[in-house]
XYZ file of C-alpha atoms in Angstrom:
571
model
C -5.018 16.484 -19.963
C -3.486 12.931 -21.116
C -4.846 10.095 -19.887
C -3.612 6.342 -20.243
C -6.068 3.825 -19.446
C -4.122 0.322 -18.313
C -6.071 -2.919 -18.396
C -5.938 -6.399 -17.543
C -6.137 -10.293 -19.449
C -5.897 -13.508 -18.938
C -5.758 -13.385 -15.118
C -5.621 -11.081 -12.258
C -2.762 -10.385 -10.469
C -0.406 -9.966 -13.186
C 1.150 -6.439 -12.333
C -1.289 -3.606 -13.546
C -0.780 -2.072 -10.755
C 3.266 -1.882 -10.679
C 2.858 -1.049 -14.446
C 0.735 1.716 -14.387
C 2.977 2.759 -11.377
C 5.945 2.380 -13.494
C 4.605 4.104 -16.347
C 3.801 7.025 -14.673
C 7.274 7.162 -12.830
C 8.794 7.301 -16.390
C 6.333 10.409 -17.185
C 7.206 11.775 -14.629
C 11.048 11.825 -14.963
C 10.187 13.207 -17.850
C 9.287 16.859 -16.349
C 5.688 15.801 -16.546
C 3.164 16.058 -13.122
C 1.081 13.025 -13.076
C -1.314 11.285 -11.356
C -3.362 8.036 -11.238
C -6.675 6.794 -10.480
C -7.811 3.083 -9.587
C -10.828 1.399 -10.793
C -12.376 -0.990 -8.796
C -16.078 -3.096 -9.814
C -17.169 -3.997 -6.782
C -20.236 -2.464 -4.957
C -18.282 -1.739 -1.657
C -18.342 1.779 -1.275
C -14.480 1.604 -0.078
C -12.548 -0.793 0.734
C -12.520 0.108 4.682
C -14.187 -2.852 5.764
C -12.702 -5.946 3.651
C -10.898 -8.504 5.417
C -7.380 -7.978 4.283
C -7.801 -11.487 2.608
C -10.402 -10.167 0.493
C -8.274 -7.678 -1.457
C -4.790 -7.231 0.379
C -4.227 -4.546 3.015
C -6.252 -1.493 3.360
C -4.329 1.516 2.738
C -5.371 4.830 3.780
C -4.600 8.461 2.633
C -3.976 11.477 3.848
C -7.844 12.266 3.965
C -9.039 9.514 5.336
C -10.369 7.434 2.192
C -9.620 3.692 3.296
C -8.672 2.615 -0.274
C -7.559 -0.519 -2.664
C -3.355 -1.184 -2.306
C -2.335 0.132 -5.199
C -2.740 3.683 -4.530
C 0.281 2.811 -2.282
C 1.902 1.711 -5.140
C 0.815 5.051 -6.824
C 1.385 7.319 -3.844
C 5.304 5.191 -3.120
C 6.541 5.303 -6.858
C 5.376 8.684 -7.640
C 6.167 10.476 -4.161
C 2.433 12.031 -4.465
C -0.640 12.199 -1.823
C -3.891 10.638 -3.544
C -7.277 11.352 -2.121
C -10.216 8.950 -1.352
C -11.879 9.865 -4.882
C -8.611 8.677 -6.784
C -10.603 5.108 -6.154
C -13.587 4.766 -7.930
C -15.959 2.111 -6.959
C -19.066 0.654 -8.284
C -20.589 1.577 -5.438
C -19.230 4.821 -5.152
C -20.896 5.698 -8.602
C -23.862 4.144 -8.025
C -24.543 6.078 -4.778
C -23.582 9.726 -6.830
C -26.022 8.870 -9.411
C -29.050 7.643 -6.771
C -28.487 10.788 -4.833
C -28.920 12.874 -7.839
C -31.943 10.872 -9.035
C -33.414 11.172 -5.509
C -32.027 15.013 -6.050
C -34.440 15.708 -9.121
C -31.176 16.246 -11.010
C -32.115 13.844 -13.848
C -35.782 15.618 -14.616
C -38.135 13.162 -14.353
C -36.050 10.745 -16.602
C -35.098 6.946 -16.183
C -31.869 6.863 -14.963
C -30.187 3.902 -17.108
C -26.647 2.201 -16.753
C -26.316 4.244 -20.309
C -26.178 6.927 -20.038
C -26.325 7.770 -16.479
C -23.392 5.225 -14.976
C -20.848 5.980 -17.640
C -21.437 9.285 -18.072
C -20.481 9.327 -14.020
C -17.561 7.244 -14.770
C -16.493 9.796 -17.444
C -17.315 12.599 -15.361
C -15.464 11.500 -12.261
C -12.483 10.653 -13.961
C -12.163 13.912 -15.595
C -12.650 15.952 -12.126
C -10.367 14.391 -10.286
C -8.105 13.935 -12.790
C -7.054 17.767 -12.514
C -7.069 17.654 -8.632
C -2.850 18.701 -7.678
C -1.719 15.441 -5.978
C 2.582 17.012 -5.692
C 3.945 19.359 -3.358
C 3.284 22.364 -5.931
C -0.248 22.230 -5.909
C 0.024 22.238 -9.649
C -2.341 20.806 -11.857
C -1.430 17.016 -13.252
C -1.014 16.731 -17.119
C -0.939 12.956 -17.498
C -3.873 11.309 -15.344
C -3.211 7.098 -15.577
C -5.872 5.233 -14.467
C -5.717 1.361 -13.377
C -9.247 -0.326 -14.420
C -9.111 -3.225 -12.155
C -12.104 -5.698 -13.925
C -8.980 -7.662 -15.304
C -11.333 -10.741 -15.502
C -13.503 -9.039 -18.034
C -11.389 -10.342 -20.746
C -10.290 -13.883 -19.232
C -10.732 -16.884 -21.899
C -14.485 -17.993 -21.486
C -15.227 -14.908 -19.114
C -17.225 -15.157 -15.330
C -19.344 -13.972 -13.772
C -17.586 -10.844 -12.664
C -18.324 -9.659 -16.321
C -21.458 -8.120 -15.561
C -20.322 -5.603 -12.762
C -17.315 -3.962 -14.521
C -19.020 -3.340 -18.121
C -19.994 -0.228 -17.146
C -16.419 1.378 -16.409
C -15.673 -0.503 -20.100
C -18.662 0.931 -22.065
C -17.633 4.635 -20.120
C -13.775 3.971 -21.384
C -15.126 3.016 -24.865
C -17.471 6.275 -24.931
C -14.637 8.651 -23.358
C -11.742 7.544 -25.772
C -13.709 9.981 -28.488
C -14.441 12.487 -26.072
C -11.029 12.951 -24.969
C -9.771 12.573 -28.383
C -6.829 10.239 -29.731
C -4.051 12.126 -29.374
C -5.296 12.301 -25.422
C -6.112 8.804 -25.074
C -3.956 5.926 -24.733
C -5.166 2.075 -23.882
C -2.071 -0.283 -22.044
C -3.421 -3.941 -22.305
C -1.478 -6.011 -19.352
C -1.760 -9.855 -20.499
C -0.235 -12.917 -19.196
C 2.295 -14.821 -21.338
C 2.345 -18.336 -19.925
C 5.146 -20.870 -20.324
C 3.754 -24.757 -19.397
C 6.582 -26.653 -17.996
C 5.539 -29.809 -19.841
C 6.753 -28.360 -22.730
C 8.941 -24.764 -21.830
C 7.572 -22.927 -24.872
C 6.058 -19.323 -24.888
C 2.351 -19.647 -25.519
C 0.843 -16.579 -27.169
C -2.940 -17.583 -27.762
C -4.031 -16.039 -24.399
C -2.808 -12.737 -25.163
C -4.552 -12.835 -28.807
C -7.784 -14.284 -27.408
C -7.686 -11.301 -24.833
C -6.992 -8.463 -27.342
C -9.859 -9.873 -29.577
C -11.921 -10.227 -26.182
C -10.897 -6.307 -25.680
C -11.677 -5.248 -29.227
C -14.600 -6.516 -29.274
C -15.832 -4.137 -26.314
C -14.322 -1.071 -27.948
C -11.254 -0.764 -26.768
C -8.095 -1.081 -29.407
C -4.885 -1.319 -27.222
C -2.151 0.874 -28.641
C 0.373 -1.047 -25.934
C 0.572 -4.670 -25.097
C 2.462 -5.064 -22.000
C 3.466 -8.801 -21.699
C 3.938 -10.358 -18.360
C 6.342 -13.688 -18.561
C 8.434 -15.397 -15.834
C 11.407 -15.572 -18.502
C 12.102 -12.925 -20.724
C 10.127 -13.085 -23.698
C 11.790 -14.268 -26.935
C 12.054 -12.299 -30.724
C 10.016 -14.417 -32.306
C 7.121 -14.316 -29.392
C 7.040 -10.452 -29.650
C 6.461 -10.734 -33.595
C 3.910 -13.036 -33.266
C 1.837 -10.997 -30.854
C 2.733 -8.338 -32.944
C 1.104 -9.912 -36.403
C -1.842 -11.574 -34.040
C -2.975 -8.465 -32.195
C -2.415 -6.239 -35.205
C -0.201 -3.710 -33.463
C 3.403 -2.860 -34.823
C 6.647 -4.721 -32.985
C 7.669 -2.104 -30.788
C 4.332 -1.381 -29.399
C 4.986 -5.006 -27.352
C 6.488 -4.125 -23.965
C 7.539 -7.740 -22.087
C 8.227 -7.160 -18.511
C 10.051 -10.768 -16.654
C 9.910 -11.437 -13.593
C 12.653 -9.450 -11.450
C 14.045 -9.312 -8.639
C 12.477 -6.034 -7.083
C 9.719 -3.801 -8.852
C 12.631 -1.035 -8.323
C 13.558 -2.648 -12.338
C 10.387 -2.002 -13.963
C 10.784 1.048 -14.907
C 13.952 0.739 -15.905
C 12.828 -2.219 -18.051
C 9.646 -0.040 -19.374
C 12.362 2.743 -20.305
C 14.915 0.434 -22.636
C 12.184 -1.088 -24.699
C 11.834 2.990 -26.005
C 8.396 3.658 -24.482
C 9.512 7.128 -23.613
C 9.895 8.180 -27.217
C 6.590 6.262 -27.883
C 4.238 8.116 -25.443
C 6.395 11.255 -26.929
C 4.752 10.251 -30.400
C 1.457 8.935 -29.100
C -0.257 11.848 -26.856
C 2.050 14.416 -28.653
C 4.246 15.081 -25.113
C 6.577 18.504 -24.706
C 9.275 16.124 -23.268
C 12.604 14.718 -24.431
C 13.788 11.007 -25.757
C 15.688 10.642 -22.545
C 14.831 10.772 -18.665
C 15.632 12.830 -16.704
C 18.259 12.496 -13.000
C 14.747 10.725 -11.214
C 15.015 7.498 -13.453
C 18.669 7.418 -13.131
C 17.982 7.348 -9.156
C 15.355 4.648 -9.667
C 18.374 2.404 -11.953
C 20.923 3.183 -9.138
C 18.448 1.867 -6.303
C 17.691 -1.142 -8.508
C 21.235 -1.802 -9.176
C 21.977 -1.134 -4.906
C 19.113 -3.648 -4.097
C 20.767 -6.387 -6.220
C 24.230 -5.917 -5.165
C 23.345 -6.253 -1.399
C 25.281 -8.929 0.524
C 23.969 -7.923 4.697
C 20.933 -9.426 5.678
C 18.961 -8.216 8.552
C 16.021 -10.447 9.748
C 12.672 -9.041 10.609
C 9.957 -11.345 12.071
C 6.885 -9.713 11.410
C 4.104 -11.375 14.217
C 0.427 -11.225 12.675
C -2.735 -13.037 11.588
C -3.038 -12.527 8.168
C 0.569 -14.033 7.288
C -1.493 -16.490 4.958
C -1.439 -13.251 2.237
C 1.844 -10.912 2.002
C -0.199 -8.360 0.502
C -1.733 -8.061 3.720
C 0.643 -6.583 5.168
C 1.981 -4.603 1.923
C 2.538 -1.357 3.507
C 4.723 -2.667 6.246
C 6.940 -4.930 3.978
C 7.362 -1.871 1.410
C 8.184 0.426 4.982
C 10.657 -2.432 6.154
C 12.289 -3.010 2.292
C 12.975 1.010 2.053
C 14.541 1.086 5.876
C 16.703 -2.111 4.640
C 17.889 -0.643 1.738
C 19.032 2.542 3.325
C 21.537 1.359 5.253
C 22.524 -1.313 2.725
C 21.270 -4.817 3.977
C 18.883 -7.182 2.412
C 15.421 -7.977 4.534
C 14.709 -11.317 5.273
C 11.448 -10.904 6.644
C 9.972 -13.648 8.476
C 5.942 -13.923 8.491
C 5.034 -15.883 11.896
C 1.143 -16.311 12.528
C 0.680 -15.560 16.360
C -1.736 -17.979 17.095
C 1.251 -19.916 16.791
C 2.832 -18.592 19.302
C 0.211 -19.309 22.049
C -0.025 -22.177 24.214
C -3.150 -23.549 22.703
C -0.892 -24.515 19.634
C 1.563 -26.120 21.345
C -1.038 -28.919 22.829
C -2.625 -29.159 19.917
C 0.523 -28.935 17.054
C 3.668 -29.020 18.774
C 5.762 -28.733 15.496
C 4.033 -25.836 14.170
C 4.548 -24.228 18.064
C 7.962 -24.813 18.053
C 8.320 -23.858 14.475
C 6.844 -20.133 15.077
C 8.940 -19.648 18.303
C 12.363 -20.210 16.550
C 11.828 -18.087 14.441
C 11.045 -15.411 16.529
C 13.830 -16.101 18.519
C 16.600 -15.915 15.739
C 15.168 -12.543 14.231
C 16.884 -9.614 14.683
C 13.726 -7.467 15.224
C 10.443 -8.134 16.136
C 7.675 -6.035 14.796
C 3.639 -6.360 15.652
C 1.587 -4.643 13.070
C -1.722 -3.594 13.149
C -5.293 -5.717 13.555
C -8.863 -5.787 14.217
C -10.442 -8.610 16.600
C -9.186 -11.247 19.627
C -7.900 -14.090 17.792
C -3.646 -14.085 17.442
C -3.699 -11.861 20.018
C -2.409 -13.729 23.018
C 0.302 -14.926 20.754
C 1.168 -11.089 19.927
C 1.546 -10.682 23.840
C 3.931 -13.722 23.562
C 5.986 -11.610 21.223
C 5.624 -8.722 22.576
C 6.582 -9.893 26.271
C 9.980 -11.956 24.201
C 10.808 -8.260 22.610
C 10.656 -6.865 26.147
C 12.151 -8.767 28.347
C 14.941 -10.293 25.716
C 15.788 -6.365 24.704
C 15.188 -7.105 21.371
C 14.423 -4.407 18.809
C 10.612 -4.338 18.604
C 8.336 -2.113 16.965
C 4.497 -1.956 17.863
C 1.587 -0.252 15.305
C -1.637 0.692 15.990
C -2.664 -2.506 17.824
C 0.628 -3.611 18.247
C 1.570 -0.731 20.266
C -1.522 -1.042 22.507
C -0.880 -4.883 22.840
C 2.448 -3.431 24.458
C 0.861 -0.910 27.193
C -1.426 -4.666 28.029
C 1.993 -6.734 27.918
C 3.748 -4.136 30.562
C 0.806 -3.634 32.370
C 0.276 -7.409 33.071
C 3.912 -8.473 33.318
C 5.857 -5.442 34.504
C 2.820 -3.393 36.906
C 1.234 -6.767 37.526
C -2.442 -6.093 36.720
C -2.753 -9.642 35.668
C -6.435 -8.579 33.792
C -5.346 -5.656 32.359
C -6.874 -5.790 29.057
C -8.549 -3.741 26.083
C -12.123 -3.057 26.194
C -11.882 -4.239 22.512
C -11.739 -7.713 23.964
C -12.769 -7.813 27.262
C -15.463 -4.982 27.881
C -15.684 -5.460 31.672
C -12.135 -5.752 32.354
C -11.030 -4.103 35.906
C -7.875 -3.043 34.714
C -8.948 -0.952 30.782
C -5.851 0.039 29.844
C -6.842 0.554 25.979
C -10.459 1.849 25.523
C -12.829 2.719 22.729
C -13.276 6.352 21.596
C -17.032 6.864 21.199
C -17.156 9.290 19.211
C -15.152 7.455 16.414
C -17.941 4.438 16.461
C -21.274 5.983 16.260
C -22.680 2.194 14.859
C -21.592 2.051 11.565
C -18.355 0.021 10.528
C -17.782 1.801 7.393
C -15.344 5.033 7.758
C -16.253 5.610 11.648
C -12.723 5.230 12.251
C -10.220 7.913 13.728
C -8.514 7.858 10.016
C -6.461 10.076 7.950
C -3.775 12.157 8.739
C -3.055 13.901 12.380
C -0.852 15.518 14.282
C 1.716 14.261 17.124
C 3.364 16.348 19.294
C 6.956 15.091 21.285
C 6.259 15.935 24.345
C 10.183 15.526 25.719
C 13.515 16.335 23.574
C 14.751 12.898 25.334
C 13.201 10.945 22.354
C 14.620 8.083 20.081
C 11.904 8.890 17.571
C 11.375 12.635 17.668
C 15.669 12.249 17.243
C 14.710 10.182 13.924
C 12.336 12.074 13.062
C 15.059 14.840 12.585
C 14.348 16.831 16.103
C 11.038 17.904 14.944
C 8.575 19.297 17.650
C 6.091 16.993 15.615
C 4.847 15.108 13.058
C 2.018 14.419 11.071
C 1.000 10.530 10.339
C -2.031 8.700 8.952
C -4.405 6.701 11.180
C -6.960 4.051 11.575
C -8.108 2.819 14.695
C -11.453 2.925 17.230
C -9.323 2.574 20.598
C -6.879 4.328 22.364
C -4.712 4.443 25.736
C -6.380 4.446 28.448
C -5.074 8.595 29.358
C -5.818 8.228 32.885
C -3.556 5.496 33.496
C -0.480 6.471 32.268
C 0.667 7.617 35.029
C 0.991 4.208 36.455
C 3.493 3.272 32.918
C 5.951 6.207 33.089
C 6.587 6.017 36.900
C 7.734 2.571 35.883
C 9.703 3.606 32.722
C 7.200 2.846 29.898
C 7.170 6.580 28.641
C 4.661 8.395 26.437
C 6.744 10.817 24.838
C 3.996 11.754 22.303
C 0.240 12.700 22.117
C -2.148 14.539 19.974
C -2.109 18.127 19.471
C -5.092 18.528 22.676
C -2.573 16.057 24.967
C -5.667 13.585 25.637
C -4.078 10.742 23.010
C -1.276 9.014 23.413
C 0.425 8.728 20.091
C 3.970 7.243 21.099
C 5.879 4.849 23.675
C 9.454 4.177 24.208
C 10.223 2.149 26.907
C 13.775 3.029 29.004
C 16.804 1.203 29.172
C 16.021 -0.922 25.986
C 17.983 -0.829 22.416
C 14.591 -0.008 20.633
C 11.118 -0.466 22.616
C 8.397 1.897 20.340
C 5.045 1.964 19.745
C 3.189 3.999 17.613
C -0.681 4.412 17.330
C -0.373 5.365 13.783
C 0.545 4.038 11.029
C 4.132 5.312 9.170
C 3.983 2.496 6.893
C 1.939 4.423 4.457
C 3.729 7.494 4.326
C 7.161 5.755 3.222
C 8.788 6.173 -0.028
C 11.588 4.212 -1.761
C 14.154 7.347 -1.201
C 12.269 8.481 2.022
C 11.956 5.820 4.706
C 9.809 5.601 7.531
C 12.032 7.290 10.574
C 9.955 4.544 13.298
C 10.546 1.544 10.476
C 14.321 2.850 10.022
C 14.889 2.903 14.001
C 13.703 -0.576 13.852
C 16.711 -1.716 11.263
C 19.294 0.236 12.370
C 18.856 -1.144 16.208
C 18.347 -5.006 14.831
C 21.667 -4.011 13.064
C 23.099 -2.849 15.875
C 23.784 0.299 14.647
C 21.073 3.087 16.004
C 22.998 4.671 18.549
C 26.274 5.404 15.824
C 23.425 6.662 13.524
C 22.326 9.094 16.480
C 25.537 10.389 17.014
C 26.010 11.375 13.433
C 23.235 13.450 13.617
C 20.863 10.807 12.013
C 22.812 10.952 8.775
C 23.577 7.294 7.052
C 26.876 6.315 6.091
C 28.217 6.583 2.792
C-alpha cells in the first residue's frame, strides 16, 4: 500500500480537497485502484448534525455515514463509493480508544494521547485503507488521505493547534512505519499576490514549510495555490527556500472549472514523479480516463448555451451548502452542452413578510425566480424559508415551469397541492405544525428514537416504479428501480395519497414494502418531480443524475425529443 498524505498552509480553503481529488484521478488513469480518506480535528463524531454553515453541506454515503464534503469530491472525481470510516474524526478516535480503555484492552495502563491516539490514527488509516471502494471489489494500492488541520501551520498559529496535533504526531510516527518509498507528504500553501503592489509573495509558503518541518513532516511536493499563474522565478525561489528541487513545485491558478486540475497536475510531470517517488508499476503517460477528463475541460470552456437554474433555499449565504446539488446541476448542464447559470434565491425572500419589511430585496428574489428556466427546492431541516419555498413551489406549479423538489422540497410540494389544488388550507407537516388537521408529511418514529446524531432514515435504499407511465423511471433508463441515498425523519403521509392521485399528483414510486412514497410527478406539466431522496450525491462528472438531467433538458425545452430517442443525448 502507497499512501500520500496532503496538507494544508497559510489558510484554509485553498483546494486540498480538489488536489488530493485530482491527484488521485491522475493515479488512477494510471491503471492504479485508489482511494482516499479525510481527516477532520474536530470532536464531532460526524458531521450529521452541523449546520451546513458550519462546514458546507453534509454529504452522505452509501452506508449511511453523514460525512465532511469532500468525500463528494473523492467519491465524484474518482467514480468510487466511500464508507463512513473514510472520515476520521477526533471524536471518532477518541470514542475507539475510551471504549477499549473501558474494554480492559489497554491492561491496566494510562491511556495517553502518545501512544494511544496516534497509534489509533495509524491504525485506522491502515484498515481502511485496504477496504475495495470500485466496482471490482479489489483491494486499493494508493490510499490518499486529506488531513484537514490546515491551520496548524498558519503564520503565528491558533488555537485550533491543539486539537489536530495528534493526527500530525501519528503522520510523523507512521511515515517510518510505512517506509519512504510508501510515504509521500503534498504540502498545499497559499501564494498571495497584494494588489498594492501585484508581486508574488513567497514568505508564507517558506514560513509554512519551516512551520511543517518543524513537526516532522518534510514535504516531498509543494503544491502552490495562486490566482495568476505562478512565475519562473517564484517557483525557484520556493524551490531554494523550502529546500526541495524545482520540479517538485506544482502551481495550480485559478481556473475556470476544477475539470482542469488534473490536467494542470499532469503537465507539470507529476506522473513520472510519483512513478519515481513510491516506485509505481505504471507508465510516463495516462491513460484514455485523463484524456476524457481534458476533453470535458476543454467542452466546459467552449460552451456558448446557457440554461438558468434558480435554486430556492436558506443557506444561499454559503455555495458549499448546497455543493452536491450545484455539482448534480453542472454535470446535467454539461451533458447536453449548455452553461449553468445558477441563481441562489433565499426563500424568506420570497414571503410576504419581506416584502413589508424590504421591498427591494422582495422584488429582487421574485424576478429572479421568474426569469429562470427551472426552479429547483433542495433539501432542509426546520420552519424558517419555508413559506417562501411554498411561494416557489406554487410559481413552478401553476406557471408549468420545470421544477424539481428533494427531500423537503418534494414534501413542501404534496403541502403546496394539498393547500392550493385539494384546498386543505392547513395542510401542513407535523415537522412544523404538530397538531395540524390536515398531516400530509409525518414523522417516522422509528427513525427519531431522541437522539439527533445518525437517527435519520440515511444511506442508500431502494425505489420501486410502481407504473411504466413514468418521466423518471423513462430517465432512469426503464429500470423497475433504483437505488438512491437518503436523509430525512418525515415522510408522506401514505394514507392520504389517495386524495393526490385522484387529482393528478401521482406517486409513481415507493419503497421496496410500498408504505413510502419515494417519487411524484404531477400530470399534464413539462417537468413536476419530487424525490424523497437525494440523487445529488450519487452524480458523477460523466454520469449525471437522471432526476437533475430531466430538470435541464425540460428548462431547455428539450425532454420530450430526448424521450423519443430513447434517452440518448445528441451528438
Amino acid at each position: 500500500m502507497k499512501y500520500i498524505l496532503v496538507t494544508g498552509g497559510v489558510i484554509s480553503g485553498i483546494g486540498k480537497g480538489i488536489i488530493a481529488s485530482s491527484i488521485g484521478t491522475i493515479l488512477k488513469s494510471c491503471g492504479l485502484r485508489v482511494t482516499a480518506i479525510k481527516i477532520d480535528p474536530y470532536i464531532n463524531i460526524d458531521a450529521g448534525t452541523f449546520s451546513p454553515y458550519e462546514h458546507g453541506e453534509v454529504f452522505v454515503l452509501n452506508d449511511g455515514g453523514e460525512v465532511d464534503l469532500d468525500l463528494g469530491n473523492y467519491e465524484r472525481f474518482l467514480d468510487i463509493n466511500l464508507y463512513k470510516d473514510n472520515n476520521i474524526t477526533t471524536g471518532k478516535i477518541y470514542q475507539h480508544v475510551i471504549n477499549k480503555e473501558r474494554h480492559g484492552d489497554y491492561l491496566g495502563k494510562t491511556v495517553q494521547v502518545v501512544p494511544h491516539i496516534t497509534d489509533a490514527v495509524q491504525e485506522w488509516v491502515m484498515n481502511q485503507a485496504k477496504v475495495p471502494v470500485d466496482d471490482d471489489r479489489k483491494e486499493p494500492q494508493i490510499c490518499v488521505i486529506e488531513a484537514n488541520p490546515s491551520f496548524l501551520f498558519q503564520l503565528g498559529g491558533t488555537i485550533g493547534d491543539i486539537e489536530g496535533m495528534p493526527f500530525v504526531e501519528a503522520f510523523r510516527q507512521f511515515q517510518f512505519k510505512a517506509k519512504r518509498e510508501n510515504f509521500c507528504n503534498i504540502h498545499v500553501s497559499l501564494v498571495p499576490q497584494p494588489n498594492a503592489t501585484g508581486e508574488q509573495k513567497t514568505k508564507p509558503t517558506q514560513n509554512s514549510v519551516r512551520a511543517l518541518r518543524g513537526l516532522g513532516l518534510s514535504p516531498d511536493l509543494i503544491v502552490c495555490r495562486s490566482a495568476k499563474p505562478i512565475e519562473m522565478a517564484v517557483k525557484e525561489k520556493i524551490s531554494m527556500f523550502c529546500h526541495v528541487e524545482p520540479e517538485q513545485v506544482i502551481f495550480i491558478h485559478d481556473v475556470s472549472s476544477t475539470y482542469r486540475v488534473p490536467i494542470l497536475l499532469e503537465e507539470q510531470g507529476i506522473i513520472k514523479y510519483f512513478k519515481q517517488r513510491l516506485n509505481l508499476p505504471i507508465d510516463d503517460q495516462p491513460s484514455d480516463l485523463l484524456m476524457k477528463w481534458k476533453k470535458m475541460a476543454d467542452r466546459y470552456e467552449r460552451l456558448l448555451k446557457v440554461c438558468s437554474i434558480a435554486l430556492v433555499g436558506k443557506y444561499t449565504k454559503l455555495s458549499d451548502c448546497y455543493a452536491s446539488v450545484f455539482k448534480a446541476l453542472e454535470h446535467s448542464a454539461l451533458a447536453i452542452n449548455h452553461k449553468l447559470d445558477l441563481m441562489y434565491i433565499d426563500s424568506t425572500e420570497l414571503e410576504r413578510s419581506t416584502e413589508v419589511e424590504n421591498s427591494v430585496k422582495y422584488h429582487q428574489a421574485w424576478h429572479k425566480l421568474c426569469k429562470a428556466d427551472g426552479i429547483l427546492v433542495p433539501g432542509g431541516f426546520g420552519i424558517r424559508g419555508t413559506e417562501g419555498k411554498l411561494q416557489a413551489i406554487s410559481w413552478a406549479r401553476t406557471k408549468k415551469k420545470p421544477f424539481l423538489g428533494v427531500c423537503l422540497g418534494m414534501q413542501l410540494a404534496v403541502v403546496e397541492f394539498a393547500r392550493n389544488h385539494l384546498n386543505w388550507k392547513d395542510a401542513n407537516s407535523t415537522e412544523f405544525d404538530p397538531d395540524t388537521k390536515n398531516p400530509v408529511v409525518i414523522d417516522m418514529p422509528e427513525h427519531n428514537p431522541g437522539d439527533m446524531g445518525g437517527t435519520m432514515r440515511l444511506g442508500k435504499r431502494r425505489t420501486v416504479f410502481k407504473t411504466q407511465n413514468s418521466v423518471l423511471r423513462k430517465l432512469y433508463g426503464d429500470e423497475m428501480f433504483v437505488e438512491e441515498r437518503h436523509r430525512h425523519r418525515y415522510e408522506v403521509n401514505p394514507e392520504l395519497t389517495h386524495c393526490f392521485e385522484e387529482k393528478g399528483l401521482k406517486f409513481v414510486g415507493h419503497d421496496t414494502e410500498g408504505n413510502r412514497m419515494e417519487i411524484i410527478e404531477l400530470e399534464n406539466h413539462p417537468y413536476f418531480v419530487g424525490v424523497q431522496f437525494h440523487p445529488e450525491f450519487s452524480s458523477r462528472p460523466m454520469k449525471p443524475s437522471p432526476p437533475y438531467l430531466g430538470l435541464l433538458l425540460a428548462a431547455t425545452g428539450t425532454l420530450n425529443a430526448y424521450l423519443q430517442r430513447g434517452c440518448k443525448l445528441s451528438p
